[in-house]
């Protein structure tokens, strides 16, 4: 397993090339091309803002805050997370030809799925930043140094779950369908469209078990809220848990590796 | 030194029973078999204790029928699948031409795909860059290289895939039936490239159905059958043994098929084949009725049976009845005939049809000015073909006994099938005995294959 992990480093050129291909192929043939990477999060933001500030009563306690911006802080990383998971789950099936016909390290495929979605996340960041500056949200350097760490934790967590899903989907095809529903449920159990303080204390305990809760809150505290980043203890705990998840995911993937070429 | 070493390799595949085919997480959880589902219940042995070694710089061909484990063996050597038991050790960089262009993404350009494919096959980006022009030139795609791969024809696609894989500059090249695809020119180009590889002392493991390729280009041949090694060694010997085995099994199939057609004809059951038109009056109610148009009729048997052809056998040079012959063989058609009463008005005929139902040759005793005198009781008629100069293919035989005016005693329409094998792949229905002659100023020599394929042993 350690040997295989070292292999991933050897294959970084391949991963790099595949991520680039993924990004290029994604919008090939569309009129707006690469701009979709920016437009997609904007449109998504528009939809959610419409629903939660016009149709439904605002699920925020503080009235004068910019709800759309709050939403954006959680929504952007969530899009990366959920797209990573559903793409990874499909990765081995879509890339089946490679696994069957070419000597190819299979873990590259889910890793590429996660990384390609991370790139989309990065493309969305300038927009978020522009809005933050426009809204005159105070961004302090002391908080912003945490930002790369949050991204890293999310990356490790996504890779771990992605590898696990990719390996299991080869054997159980219905994970795909299960996953799409699970992700919807997961989204609403995460304080993205509502504030954590809005949640009744009894339910809050359960939300704290959700790893993405802490990522979302971290993003919100760092980018949106004034005041110091108080959630860091949770984040460090999540970081440790994420590394564990990664190793479990990779272990399962490694164990099932030999079956991929036959089952895909 | 051995470059490829396969020791007692077995590969067991799980066989998907009806129960197992649509395994779902849900069903696994419900039946509590999440763990057991991941274990095999029914198995299929694709490779069974295969051992062989390939020395450095050797070219080894793997032959065998479909499903004999050739591709599985190649995948084990390539490392794409791992053998269930046994070990495969390969020294040096391996490039596997198993499926050309397997990693191409249809939406992006040929140029980008070359880079990604090259990296996938183990080159660095700079290395691909250095070989890029050579790759594009070999693929003959200079003017299309920036178009998306989805716009390529399948030939272009394959050429590009081949060009990338071959330019990876492997120490060991694994080739799976790539020669079967692509046009003539491309196949030659591939063979030339393989020849170049050989000259540079690289090792090639080749799976192909082209026995000629094996005989001419390989140092050794490995014959697999049902996952077992049936022969290993000198390509001529192994190929000969393989061909004999294939002919024997073809023989069996043809014999079985023949028996079936004859049985059907015997029952008069020619549904959908012969034209089922009853001609009244003639005959004594024996099975089968003659068709209205003799030349449209397919398999069948009809006639009055006053003079019966009881048995038909084709006998080859070895004196044994058979169904598979080689072009130029001496073949005898033996008819066992039986006349219930003495008959004085009769003729025997034979005709050979090819798979396109073209009559290659037909004759009878009356045409050849043989006057009938009598036939009584049991006897034998032999139609001796000194040289069966037919091109390769499957042929059907008509035999008949009839009156001089055409009234059928016993007509067997295409009930007998035989196959002709030929080393020369000439075409047509008839091969005249021939030689080529040239004047002083025209010189040719016997080909040993494309350049670089000289057998250097």
XYZ file of C-alpha atoms in Angstrom:
721
model
C 0.000 0.000 0.000
C 2.813 2.377 0.867
C 4.544 1.370 -2.345
C 1.408 2.136 -4.333
C 1.031 5.466 -2.577
C 4.517 6.360 -3.690
C 3.486 5.393 -7.204
C 0.880 8.142 -7.160
C 3.666 10.652 -6.766
C 5.391 9.081 -9.751
C 2.254 9.506 -11.780
C 1.792 13.175 -10.992
C 2.589 14.141 -14.594
C -0.191 11.858 -15.751
C -2.578 13.228 -13.143
C -1.692 16.722 -14.195
C -2.272 15.932 -17.868
C -5.591 14.221 -17.148
C -6.863 17.064 -15.002
C -5.974 19.481 -17.780
C -7.746 17.239 -20.281
C -10.790 17.026 -18.039
C -11.001 20.799 -17.832
C -10.453 21.258 -21.547
C -12.891 18.586 -22.625
C -15.582 19.763 -20.236
C -16.524 22.890 -22.117
C -15.201 21.982 -25.543
C -17.788 22.904 -28.103
C -19.724 25.308 -25.909
C -20.005 28.930 -26.925
C -18.867 30.417 -23.652
C -16.212 27.769 -23.148
C -14.129 28.270 -20.089
C -16.360 31.023 -18.746
C -18.809 28.381 -17.634
C -16.471 27.686 -14.748
C -17.364 31.181 -13.517
C -20.933 31.337 -14.688
C -22.017 28.025 -13.166
C -21.485 29.068 -9.532
C -23.045 32.448 -10.272
C -26.202 30.895 -11.677
C -26.371 28.463 -8.796
C -26.058 31.351 -6.395
C -28.860 33.167 -8.169
C -31.192 30.188 -7.826
C -30.549 29.700 -4.141
C -30.780 33.377 -3.382
C -34.123 33.545 -5.142
C -35.486 30.541 -3.276
C -34.275 31.447 0.168
C -34.738 35.176 0.205
C -37.854 35.600 -1.919
C -39.844 32.367 -1.836
C -39.001 31.060 1.616
C -38.490 33.161 4.730
C -34.861 33.889 5.339
C -33.247 31.147 7.500
C -30.916 33.672 9.125
C -31.129 35.306 12.485
C -29.179 38.413 11.624
C -31.350 40.421 9.299
C -28.944 42.935 7.918
C -26.285 40.480 6.749
C -25.914 39.803 3.048
C -27.581 36.416 2.795
C -26.443 35.716 -0.777
C -22.843 36.130 0.214
C -23.247 33.887 3.236
C -24.776 31.265 0.970
C -21.988 31.560 -1.545
C -19.316 30.865 1.080
C -20.785 27.437 1.799
C -22.154 26.641 -1.626
C -18.914 26.925 -3.566
C -16.976 24.348 -1.513
C -20.053 22.141 -1.353
C -20.249 22.058 -5.144
C -16.652 20.904 -5.243
C -17.317 18.286 -2.589
C -20.514 16.815 -4.018
C -19.311 16.853 -7.636
C -16.079 15.173 -6.524
C -17.957 12.365 -4.853
C -20.356 11.693 -7.687
C -17.598 11.923 -10.312
C -15.287 9.624 -8.364
C -18.026 7.074 -7.934
C -18.308 6.955 -11.720
C -14.623 7.335 -12.475
C -13.664 3.685 -12.778
C -16.716 2.794 -14.842
C -16.210 5.671 -17.251
C -12.501 4.979 -17.536
C -13.049 1.241 -17.762
C -11.304 1.029 -21.083
C -8.094 2.274 -19.561
C -8.152 -0.197 -16.733
C -8.878 -3.120 -18.998
C -6.626 -2.322 -21.915
C -3.744 -0.241 -20.614
C -1.420 -0.762 -17.710
C -2.782 2.066 -15.685
C -2.837 2.921 -11.983
C -6.558 2.929 -11.332
C -6.448 5.360 -8.388
C -5.470 8.087 -10.820
C -9.055 8.204 -12.085
C -10.873 9.160 -8.847
C -7.991 11.442 -7.914
C -8.374 13.252 -11.210
C -12.123 13.613 -10.573
C -11.498 15.287 -7.235
C -8.712 17.505 -8.536
C -10.608 18.624 -11.628
C -13.496 19.710 -9.424
C -11.048 21.456 -7.132
C -9.868 23.473 -10.107
C -13.445 24.533 -10.765
C -13.642 25.555 -7.133
C -10.522 27.648 -7.585
C -12.008 29.310 -10.647
C -15.034 30.261 -8.553
C -12.924 31.821 -5.804
C -12.139 35.117 -7.609
C -15.866 35.726 -7.995
C -16.451 35.058 -4.322
C -13.550 37.335 -3.482
C -14.907 40.077 -5.716
C -18.275 39.924 -3.958
C -16.615 39.964 -0.548
C -14.639 43.051 -1.414
C -17.676 44.702 -2.953
C -19.613 44.000 0.223
C -16.740 45.422 2.296
C -16.424 42.275 4.370
C -13.372 42.655 6.566
C -10.855 39.989 5.582
C -8.024 39.711 8.056
C -4.722 38.044 7.326
C -4.900 36.120 10.589
C -8.048 34.386 9.377
C -7.024 33.959 5.787
C -3.939 31.897 6.668
C -6.388 29.215 7.730
C -7.986 29.131 4.327
C -5.436 26.872 2.560
C -5.636 24.516 5.507
C -9.419 24.235 5.178
C -9.026 23.523 1.473
C -6.406 20.875 2.225
C -8.622 19.163 4.775
C -11.479 19.124 2.312
C -9.163 17.729 -0.374
C -7.964 14.868 1.810
C -11.492 14.080 2.941
C -12.815 14.131 -0.650
C -9.994 11.897 -1.863
C -10.620 9.392 0.900
C -14.356 9.157 0.298
C -13.813 9.325 -3.481
C -11.439 6.360 -3.514
C -13.795 4.350 -1.349
C -16.796 5.125 -3.556
C -14.889 4.452 -6.760
C -13.787 1.015 -5.591
C -17.182 0.007 -4.233
C -19.166 1.246 -7.230
C -17.335 -1.246 -9.427
C -18.950 -4.006 -7.404
C -22.215 -2.333 -6.531
C -23.506 -0.234 -9.368
C -26.421 1.186 -7.412
C -24.118 3.289 -5.264
C -24.444 5.948 -7.960
C -28.179 6.285 -7.433
C -27.905 5.946 -3.705
C -25.251 8.638 -3.681
C -27.256 11.296 -5.515
C -29.998 11.044 -2.914
C -27.564 10.856 -0.082
C -25.877 14.035 -1.304
C -29.175 15.928 -1.295
C -29.781 14.830 2.262
C -26.200 15.669 3.164
C -26.576 19.155 1.703
C -29.565 19.983 3.854
C -27.904 18.554 6.970
C -25.044 20.982 6.527
C -25.277 24.628 7.612
C -24.931 26.050 4.130
C -28.345 27.561 3.499
C -28.924 28.223 7.183
C -26.772 29.281 10.090
C -25.663 26.798 12.712
C -27.050 29.075 15.434
C -30.465 28.795 13.769
C -30.538 25.068 14.477
C -32.189 23.765 17.691
C -29.614 22.593 20.227
C -30.816 18.984 20.092
C -30.289 18.729 16.358
C -26.986 20.568 16.499
C -25.348 17.542 18.146
C -26.121 15.478 15.070
C -24.985 18.161 12.681
C -21.659 18.214 14.478
C -21.166 14.591 13.429
C -21.332 15.676 9.809
C -17.769 16.394 8.655
C -18.854 18.960 6.113
C -20.528 21.001 8.849
C -17.119 21.961 10.119
C -15.759 22.724 6.690
C -18.763 24.938 5.911
C -18.544 26.759 9.232
C -14.811 27.227 8.743
C -15.313 28.763 5.327
C -18.064 31.010 6.679
C -16.065 32.156 9.701
C -12.956 32.836 7.684
C -14.600 34.592 4.777
C -17.947 35.919 5.926
C -18.149 36.606 9.623
C -16.289 39.275 11.449
C -14.255 38.293 14.440
C -11.581 35.647 15.006
C -11.669 32.105 13.605
C -13.040 30.259 16.570
C -13.810 26.952 14.913
C -10.206 25.814 14.515
C -10.366 23.071 17.163
C -13.095 21.324 15.244
C -11.168 21.789 12.056
C -7.985 20.228 13.426
C -10.005 17.280 14.711
C -11.566 16.949 11.270
C -8.130 17.073 9.680
C -7.044 14.067 11.723
C -10.274 12.255 10.885
C -9.836 13.079 7.191
C -6.385 11.559 7.080
C -7.871 8.442 8.647
C -10.684 8.394 6.091
C -8.123 8.757 3.329
C -6.142 5.765 4.519
C -9.244 3.654 4.963
C -10.429 4.646 1.486
C -7.075 3.928 -0.048
C -6.775 0.634 1.803
C -10.137 -0.586 0.491
C -9.253 0.627 -2.999
C -5.937 -1.170 -2.874
C -7.511 -4.389 -1.692
C -10.088 -4.384 -4.461
C -7.638 -3.221 -7.125
C -7.130 -6.614 -8.760
C -10.839 -7.061 -9.329
C -11.286 -3.834 -11.313
C -10.025 -5.086 -14.666
C -12.468 -7.977 -14.506
C -15.505 -6.278 -13.038
C -15.599 -2.978 -14.855
C 18.780 -14.018 -19.942
C 15.030 -14.272 -19.900
C 13.026 -11.142 -20.411
C 9.649 -12.704 -19.812
C 9.288 -15.513 -17.343
C 5.893 -17.044 -16.722
C 5.834 -19.787 -14.142
C 2.763 -21.974 -13.524
C 0.397 -19.165 -14.371
C -3.280 -19.851 -13.773
C -6.062 -17.353 -14.093
C -9.461 -18.075 -12.669
C -12.327 -15.826 -13.628
C -15.520 -15.619 -11.743
C -18.414 -16.803 -13.787
C -21.508 -14.703 -13.467
C -24.441 -16.886 -12.708
C -27.913 -15.525 -13.120
C -28.056 -14.929 -9.411
C -24.894 -12.939 -9.303
C -25.291 -10.861 -12.418
C -26.988 -7.843 -10.965
C -25.404 -7.683 -7.561
C -26.499 -4.561 -5.806
C -25.519 -3.017 -2.557
C -29.105 -3.209 -1.455
C -29.416 -6.925 -2.082
C -26.031 -7.493 -0.475
C -27.136 -5.720 2.666
C -30.528 -7.389 2.723
C -29.086 -10.872 2.364
C -26.220 -9.947 4.657
C -23.742 -11.158 2.110
C -21.700 -8.011 1.665
C -18.495 -9.939 2.220
C -19.408 -13.208 0.566
C -20.611 -11.378 -2.538
C -17.072 -10.304 -3.089
C -15.941 -13.898 -3.260
C -16.213 -16.214 -6.196
C -18.830 -18.927 -6.360
C -18.560 -20.262 -9.880
C -15.246 -20.106 -11.643
C -13.815 -20.404 -15.105
C -10.208 -21.305 -15.688
C -8.884 -19.086 -18.470
C -5.282 -20.127 -17.968
C -4.216 -23.405 -16.475
C -0.642 -23.819 -15.294
C 1.059 -22.052 -18.177
C 4.835 -21.791 -18.056
C 7.164 -20.346 -20.641
C 10.119 -18.052 -20.951
C 11.108 -15.590 -23.616
C 14.757 -14.764 -24.090
C 16.016 -11.266 -24.799
C 15.552 -10.215 -28.396
C 13.268 -13.114 -29.269
C 9.942 -12.889 -31.013
C 7.363 -15.320 -29.722
C 3.938 -15.866 -31.222
C 0.943 -17.146 -29.302
C -1.631 -19.083 -31.301
C -4.809 -20.834 -30.383
C -8.496 -20.800 -31.063
C -10.847 -18.082 -29.807
C -11.212 -18.301 -26.069
C -8.074 -20.316 -25.557
C -6.570 -17.777 -23.175
C -4.199 -15.946 -25.514
C -5.338 -12.451 -24.622
C -5.535 -13.285 -20.940
C -1.938 -14.467 -21.086
C -0.929 -11.237 -22.752
C -2.760 -9.186 -20.141
C -0.993 -11.092 -17.383
C 2.370 -10.348 -18.977
C 1.372 -6.711 -19.385
C 0.396 -6.548 -15.730
C -3.142 -5.443 -16.503
C -4.519 -8.461 -14.680
C -2.731 -10.489 -12.091
C -2.608 -14.289 -12.350
C -4.616 -16.112 -9.695
C -1.656 -18.369 -8.995
C 1.828 -18.466 -10.418
C 4.080 -15.584 -11.312
C 4.959 -13.504 -14.331
C 8.216 -11.598 -14.293
C 9.043 -9.083 -17.004
C 12.271 -7.137 -17.253
C 12.287 -3.711 -18.833
C 9.706 -1.260 -20.089
C 6.593 -2.911 -21.483
C 4.283 -1.480 -24.089
C 1.086 -3.357 -24.783
C -0.691 -2.961 -28.106
C -3.868 -4.521 -26.840
C -6.318 -1.902 -27.885
C -5.034 0.958 -29.962
C -5.928 4.388 -28.709
C -7.652 2.999 -25.635
C -7.050 6.185 -23.683
C -8.055 8.720 -26.301
C -10.580 11.331 -25.330
C -12.864 12.048 -28.307
C -13.409 15.717 -27.547
C -9.837 16.936 -27.521
C -7.361 17.217 -30.363
C -5.041 14.538 -31.652
C -2.081 16.575 -30.453
C -3.280 16.670 -26.850
C -4.230 13.021 -26.971
C -0.752 12.062 -28.146
C 0.719 13.782 -25.122
C -1.683 12.258 -22.645
C -1.432 8.816 -24.195
C 2.353 8.991 -24.191
C 2.416 10.006 -20.548
C -0.037 7.225 -19.793
C 2.319 4.742 -21.415
C 5.170 5.934 -19.244
C 6.913 8.743 -21.115
C 7.601 12.150 -19.671
C 6.103 15.212 -21.310
C 9.483 16.230 -22.706
C 10.036 12.761 -24.168
C 6.685 12.887 -25.937
C 7.613 16.331 -27.223
C 10.820 14.991 -28.734
C 9.034 12.116 -30.449
C 5.961 14.065 -31.417
C 6.904 14.708 -35.043
C 7.906 11.107 -35.562
C 4.619 9.923 -34.109
C 2.533 12.195 -36.295
C 4.551 11.290 -39.354
C 4.179 7.585 -38.731
C 0.436 7.998 -38.269
C 0.273 10.081 -41.477
C -1.918 12.606 -39.705
C 0.041 15.800 -40.224
C -2.948 17.792 -41.439
C -5.444 16.433 -38.908
C -3.425 16.455 -35.723
C -5.202 19.503 -34.314
C -8.703 18.229 -35.019
C -10.642 16.543 -32.221
C -10.161 12.797 -32.228
C -13.907 12.217 -32.534
C -13.705 13.463 -36.117
C -11.125 10.807 -37.055
C -11.954 7.769 -39.113
C -11.378 4.483 -37.346
C -8.270 3.960 -39.447
C -6.826 7.308 -38.415
C -7.660 6.563 -34.815
C -5.836 3.270 -34.912
C -2.843 4.640 -36.744
C -2.424 7.310 -34.118
C -2.815 4.801 -31.284
C -0.281 2.515 -32.872
C 2.150 5.340 -33.554
C 2.106 6.452 -29.921
C 2.431 2.959 -28.496
C 5.280 1.995 -30.785
C 7.188 5.193 -30.104
C 7.206 4.611 -26.378
C 10.356 2.654 -27.208
C 9.674 -0.328 -24.989
C 12.045 -3.189 -24.258
C 9.173 -5.609 -24.490
C 6.360 -5.184 -26.970
C 3.110 -7.052 -26.497
C 0.879 -7.190 -29.552
C -2.666 -8.501 -29.589
C -4.151 -8.991 -33.041
C -3.352 -5.448 -34.094
C -2.341 -6.772 -37.474
C -5.885 -7.885 -38.145
C -7.130 -4.318 -38.235
C -6.130 -1.578 -40.600
C -5.572 -1.739 -44.315
C -2.876 -3.564 -46.201
C -0.470 -0.648 -46.196
C -0.813 -0.115 -42.479
C -0.275 -3.799 -41.724
C 2.936 -3.689 -43.726
C 4.052 -0.617 -41.896
C 3.428 -2.343 -38.587
C 5.368 -5.408 -39.684
C 8.236 -3.212 -40.815
C 8.240 -1.482 -37.467
C 8.263 -4.816 -35.671
C 11.179 -5.833 -37.881
C 13.055 -2.751 -36.809
C 12.352 -3.675 -33.202
C 13.771 -7.107 -33.738
C 16.926 -5.753 -35.285
C 17.412 -3.572 -32.250
C 17.233 -6.637 -30.044
C 13.857 -5.935 -28.481
C 11.544 -8.681 -27.338
C 8.136 -9.154 -28.920
C 5.236 -11.269 -27.729
C 2.621 -11.520 -30.442
C -0.917 -12.878 -30.428
C -2.258 -13.497 -33.887
C -4.396 -15.747 -36.012
C -2.127 -15.115 -38.976
C -0.200 -18.356 -38.963
C 1.955 -17.151 -41.833
C 3.186 -14.289 -39.674
C 4.091 -16.726 -36.916
C 5.921 -19.086 -39.228
C 7.875 -16.384 -40.951
C 8.682 -13.938 -38.180
C 8.716 -15.737 -34.866
C 11.590 -17.532 -33.207
C 9.206 -19.573 -31.163
C 5.519 -20.283 -31.011
C 3.304 -21.005 -28.041
C 0.048 -22.812 -28.688
C -2.657 -22.463 -26.073
C -5.816 -24.504 -25.980
C -8.406 -24.140 -23.232
C -5.824 -22.293 -21.191
C -3.226 -25.027 -21.381
C 0.029 -25.145 -23.246
C -0.410 -27.513 -26.191
C 2.843 -26.803 -27.917
C 5.909 -24.682 -27.431
C 8.974 -24.366 -29.582
C 9.859 -24.193 -33.248
C 7.111 -22.197 -34.992
C 6.914 -24.533 -38.013
C 6.296 -27.568 -35.830
C 3.878 -25.856 -33.519
C 1.897 -24.287 -36.361
C 1.751 -27.618 -38.179
C 0.490 -29.346 -35.075
C -2.049 -26.580 -34.552
C -3.286 -26.697 -38.144
C -3.668 -30.461 -37.961
C -5.671 -30.115 -34.769
C -7.876 -27.385 -36.231
C -8.507 -29.441 -39.345
C -9.402 -32.452 -37.258
C -11.995 -30.456 -35.370
C -13.268 -28.844 -38.576
C -13.537 -32.343 -39.981
C -15.691 -33.319 -37.037
C -17.925 -30.302 -37.430
C -18.350 -30.816 -41.149
C -19.090 -34.486 -40.675
C -21.710 -33.646 -38.059
C -23.234 -30.921 -40.225
C -23.288 -33.258 -43.212
C -24.976 -35.995 -41.267
C -27.619 -33.506 -40.187
C -28.354 -32.244 -43.708
C -28.555 -35.783 -44.984
C -30.906 -36.790 -42.234
C -33.119 -33.816 -42.993
C -33.083 -34.683 -46.710
C -33.905 -38.271 -45.853
C -36.998 -37.153 -43.981
C -37.916 -35.010 -46.943
C -37.710 -32.097 -44.580
C -36.169 -29.462 -46.753
C -38.310 -26.684 -45.411
C -37.079 -23.329 -46.453
C -34.272 -24.787 -48.489
C -35.379 -26.703 -51.567
C -38.431 -25.462 -53.346
C -41.150 -27.642 -51.999
C -42.985 -28.398 -55.229
C -44.538 -31.807 -55.690
C -44.076 -33.318 -59.117
C -46.799 -35.882 -59.545
C -46.573 -39.296 -61.152
C -42.947 -40.048 -61.010
C -41.200 -42.134 -58.436
C -42.579 -44.697 -56.090
C -43.242 -42.439 -53.152
C -39.680 -42.348 -51.892
C -38.751 -39.436 -49.683
C -38.270 -36.111 -51.358
C -39.728 -34.615 -54.493
C -37.728 -32.912 -57.218
C -37.856 -29.145 -57.326
C -39.256 -27.333 -60.336
C -36.097 -25.429 -61.023
C -33.062 -27.574 -60.521
C -30.674 -24.661 -60.431
C -32.455 -22.815 -57.679
C -32.729 -25.817 -55.439
C -30.655 -25.961 -52.303
C -29.949 -29.057 -50.247
C -32.251 -31.941 -50.797
C -32.638 -35.477 -52.047
C -35.141 -36.762 -54.509
C -35.684 -39.491 -57.064
C -37.359 -42.854 -57.572
C -34.573 -44.812 -55.866
C -34.685 -47.661 -58.377
C -31.002 -47.012 -58.509
C -29.905 -45.726 -55.141
C -26.772 -43.934 -54.056
C -26.564 -45.416 -50.593
C -23.401 -43.775 -49.392
C -21.025 -41.012 -50.483
C -17.537 -40.559 -49.129
C -14.660 -38.306 -50.062
C -11.297 -39.957 -49.722
C -8.072 -37.995 -49.476
C -4.504 -38.908 -50.296
C -4.073 -40.877 -47.115
C -6.871 -43.235 -48.152
C -9.140 -42.187 -45.304
C -12.526 -40.546 -45.751
C -12.438 -36.890 -44.809
C -13.908 -33.443 -45.278
C -10.822 -31.226 -45.282
C -8.359 -31.349 -48.175
C -5.506 -29.299 -49.433
C -5.477 -27.628 -52.778
C -3.791 -29.979 -55.254
C -4.621 -33.152 -53.317
C -5.764 -36.302 -55.065
C -9.350 -36.761 -53.950
C -11.738 -39.588 -54.759
C -15.514 -39.347 -54.528
C -16.814 -42.808 -53.733
C -20.438 -43.629 -54.420
C -21.854 -46.831 -53.034
C -24.715 -47.686 -55.422
C -27.479 -50.231 -55.236
C -29.809 -51.248 -58.043
C -32.757 -53.307 -56.904
C -33.277 -54.712 -60.392
C -30.968 -54.641 -63.326
C -31.012 -51.204 -64.938
C -29.776 -50.440 -68.459
C -30.627 -46.758 -68.808
C -28.521 -44.767 -66.358
C -25.807 -42.156 -65.865
C -23.834 -40.958 -62.865
C -23.061 -37.290 -62.311
C -20.978 -35.191 -59.965
C -20.900 -31.423 -59.476
C -18.957 -29.105 -57.163
C -20.383 -25.817 -55.932
C -18.591 -23.110 -54.005
C -19.973 -21.163 -51.062
C -21.500 -18.641 -53.456
C -23.483 -21.491 -55.019
C -21.516 -21.136 -58.208
C -21.080 -24.424 -60.000
C -17.297 -24.833 -60.219
C -17.479 -28.008 -62.163
C -20.094 -30.519 -63.226
C -20.005 -33.602 -65.354
C -21.635 -36.972 -65.831
C -20.913 -40.242 -67.520
C -23.237 -39.531 -70.415
C -21.592 -36.196 -71.287
C -18.245 -37.937 -71.247
C -19.495 -40.459 -73.858
C -19.763 -43.431 -71.534
C -22.612 -45.657 -72.730
C -24.461 -47.465 -69.958
C -24.629 -51.226 -70.265
C -25.950 -52.432 -66.952
C -25.883 -52.027 -63.237
C -27.099 -54.755 -60.926
C -27.042 -55.254 -57.163
C -24.476 -53.434 -55.109
C -21.472 -51.670 -56.563
C -19.141 -48.738 -56.266
C -18.560 -45.763 -58.522
C -15.384 -43.757 -58.045
C -14.880 -40.259 -59.362
C -11.160 -39.675 -59.117
C -9.879 -36.094 -59.087
C -6.155 -36.237 -59.766
C -5.546 -32.739 -58.503
C -8.165 -30.851 -56.541
C -7.059 -27.498 -57.895
C -9.590 -25.346 -56.093
C -8.892 -22.159 -54.188
C -9.374 -22.085 -50.449
C -12.951 -22.264 -49.286
C -15.928 -24.411 -48.474
C -17.518 -26.447 -51.228
C -20.637 -28.513 -51.648
C -21.022 -31.639 -53.661
C -23.894 -32.877 -55.842
C -24.044 -36.516 -56.779
C -26.738 -38.080 -58.898
C -27.894 -41.214 -60.650
C -30.410 -40.619 -63.402
C -31.760 -41.835 -66.730
C -30.177 -40.502 -69.886
C -33.212 -38.278 -70.388
C -32.777 -36.766 -66.935
C -35.388 -38.770 -65.000
C -33.878 -38.917 -61.488
C -33.183 -42.196 -59.756
C -31.470 -40.629 -56.823
C -30.395 -37.024 -56.735
C -28.356 -35.707 -53.796
C -28.343 -31.952 -53.973
C -25.466 -30.310 -52.068
C -25.647 -32.740 -49.214
C -21.898 -33.083 -48.855
C -19.631 -30.344 -47.642
C -15.883 -30.268 -47.823
C -13.281 -27.652 -47.177
C -10.229 -26.889 -49.242
C -7.172 -25.414 -47.559
C -4.455 -23.652 -49.465
C -1.093 -22.207 -48.558
C -1.390 -19.753 -51.405
C -4.156 -17.228 -50.879
C -5.112 -16.911 -54.538
C -8.673 -16.125 -55.538
C -11.247 -17.373 -58.009
C -13.025 -20.654 -58.561
C -10.364 -22.502 -60.472
C -6.612 -22.727 -60.248
C -5.000 -23.688 -63.535
C -1.689 -25.475 -63.128
C 0.811 -22.715 -63.653
C 4.322 -21.346 -63.197
C 5.761 -17.843 -63.518
C 8.599 -17.251 -65.924
C 10.686 -14.141 -66.388
C 13.197 -12.926 -68.890
C 16.724 -11.930 -67.890
C 15.831 -8.322 -67.257
C 13.056 -9.127 -64.781
C 14.099 -10.603 -61.510
C 12.117 -11.672 -58.462
C 12.956 -13.819 -55.499
C 10.943 -15.731 -52.974
C 9.732 -13.442 -50.231
C 10.597 -14.166 -46.621
C 8.459 -11.340 -45.313
C 8.992 -7.599 -44.987
C 12.397 -6.110 -44.420
C 13.929 -6.928 -41.082
C 12.077 -10.151 -40.584
C 14.854 -12.442 -41.807
C 15.000 -15.451 -39.569
C 18.323 -14.985 -37.928
C 19.001 -18.093 -35.962
